[in-house]
Amino acid sequence: MDLGPECPNCHEPWLRPTNLAGRYRCVYCLHRFELRSVCPNCGEHSTIVRMSSTATTQCNACGDSMLLPI
Ligand SMILES: [Zn+2]
Ligand SMILES: [Zn+2]
């Protein structure tokens, strides 16, 4: 079972990449998120593997979510 990143809204592992780079949508609650390249919390840059369902959505430095609701 290949579960994706956890949705920050409903906390279900149904976050999926859309056909827009860096954009994710939760197929469970249908909320949309943008994956930031810079951490909103600490400003650390993240190495993003775009269009991958296993891409990290958490900051390597502080562990905060790099996803912002859109
Ligand atoms: Zn969700
Ligand atoms: Zn951070």
Short mmCIF file of C-alpha atoms and ligand atoms in Angstrom, two decimals:
data_model
loop_
_atom_site.label_atom_id
_atom_site.label_comp_id
_atom_site.label_asym_id
_atom_site.label_seq_id
_atom_site.Cartn_x
_atom_site.Cartn_y
_atom_site.Cartn_z
CA MET A 1 0.00 0.00 0.00
CA ASP A 2 1.62 3.22 -1.16
CA LEU A 3 0.17 5.88 1.09
CA GLY A 4 0.94 9.46 0.21
CA PRO A 5 1.78 12.44 2.41
CA GLU A 6 -0.63 13.26 5.21
CA CYS A 7 -3.16 15.99 4.60
CA PRO A 8 -2.66 18.92 7.02
CA ASN A 9 -6.42 19.48 7.07
CA CYS A 10 -7.94 16.06 7.70
CA HIS A 11 -4.75 14.13 8.61
CA GLU A 12 -5.59 11.33 6.21
CA PRO A 13 -2.76 10.06 3.95
CA TRP A 14 -4.55 10.99 0.74
CA LEU A 15 -2.54 13.95 -0.44
CA ARG A 16 -1.83 13.58 -4.14
CA PRO A 17 0.15 15.74 -6.60
CA THR A 18 -1.90 17.55 -9.21
CA ASN A 19 -0.74 18.24 -12.75
CA LEU A 20 0.49 21.63 -11.53
CA ALA A 21 4.02 21.49 -10.13
CA GLY A 22 4.14 21.91 -6.39
CA ARG A 23 0.36 21.71 -6.01
CA TYR A 24 -1.29 18.97 -4.04
CA ARG A 25 -4.88 18.02 -3.48
CA CYS A 26 -6.32 15.83 -0.78
CA VAL A 27 -8.60 13.28 -2.40
CA TYR A 28 -10.27 12.70 0.96
CA CYS A 29 -11.39 16.21 1.97
CA LEU A 30 -10.68 17.85 -1.43
CA HIS A 31 -8.64 20.68 0.03
CA ARG A 32 -5.81 22.04 -2.11
CA PHE A 33 -2.30 22.88 -0.94
CA GLU A 34 0.80 24.46 -2.37
CA LEU A 35 4.17 22.96 -1.46
CA ARG A 36 6.52 25.85 -0.67
CA SER A 37 10.21 25.66 -1.57
CA VAL A 38 11.04 27.78 1.48
CA CYS A 39 9.80 26.83 4.93
CA PRO A 40 7.10 29.30 6.12
CA ASN A 41 8.24 28.69 9.68
CA CYS A 42 12.05 28.93 9.68
CA GLY A 43 12.94 30.02 6.13
CA GLU A 44 15.00 26.92 5.36
CA HIS A 45 15.11 25.87 1.71
CA SER A 46 13.84 22.41 0.92
CA THR A 47 14.80 19.97 -1.80
CA ILE A 48 11.52 19.12 -3.43
CA VAL A 49 11.06 16.05 -5.58
CA ARG A 50 8.29 17.37 -7.74
CA MET A 51 5.43 15.21 -8.98
CA SER A 52 6.35 12.39 -6.64
CA SER A 53 3.78 10.93 -4.30
CA THR A 54 6.55 10.25 -1.82
CA ALA A 55 7.91 13.81 -1.84
CA THR A 56 8.53 15.14 1.62
CA THR A 57 6.11 17.81 2.74
CA GLN A 58 7.96 18.62 5.95
CA CYS A 59 10.84 21.02 6.56
CA ASN A 60 14.14 19.22 7.12
CA ALA A 61 15.22 21.82 9.66
CA CYS A 62 12.22 22.34 11.94
CA GLY A 63 9.79 19.59 10.90
CA ASP A 64 7.04 22.08 10.16
CA SER A 65 4.71 21.47 7.25
CA MET A 66 5.77 23.06 3.95
CA LEU A 67 2.20 22.93 2.66
CA LEU A 68 0.08 26.06 2.56
CA PRO A 69 -3.66 25.94 1.88
CA ILE A 70 -4.70 27.62 -1.36
ZN ZN B 1 -7.58 16.12 3.59
ZN ZN B 2 11.46 24.94 8.81
#
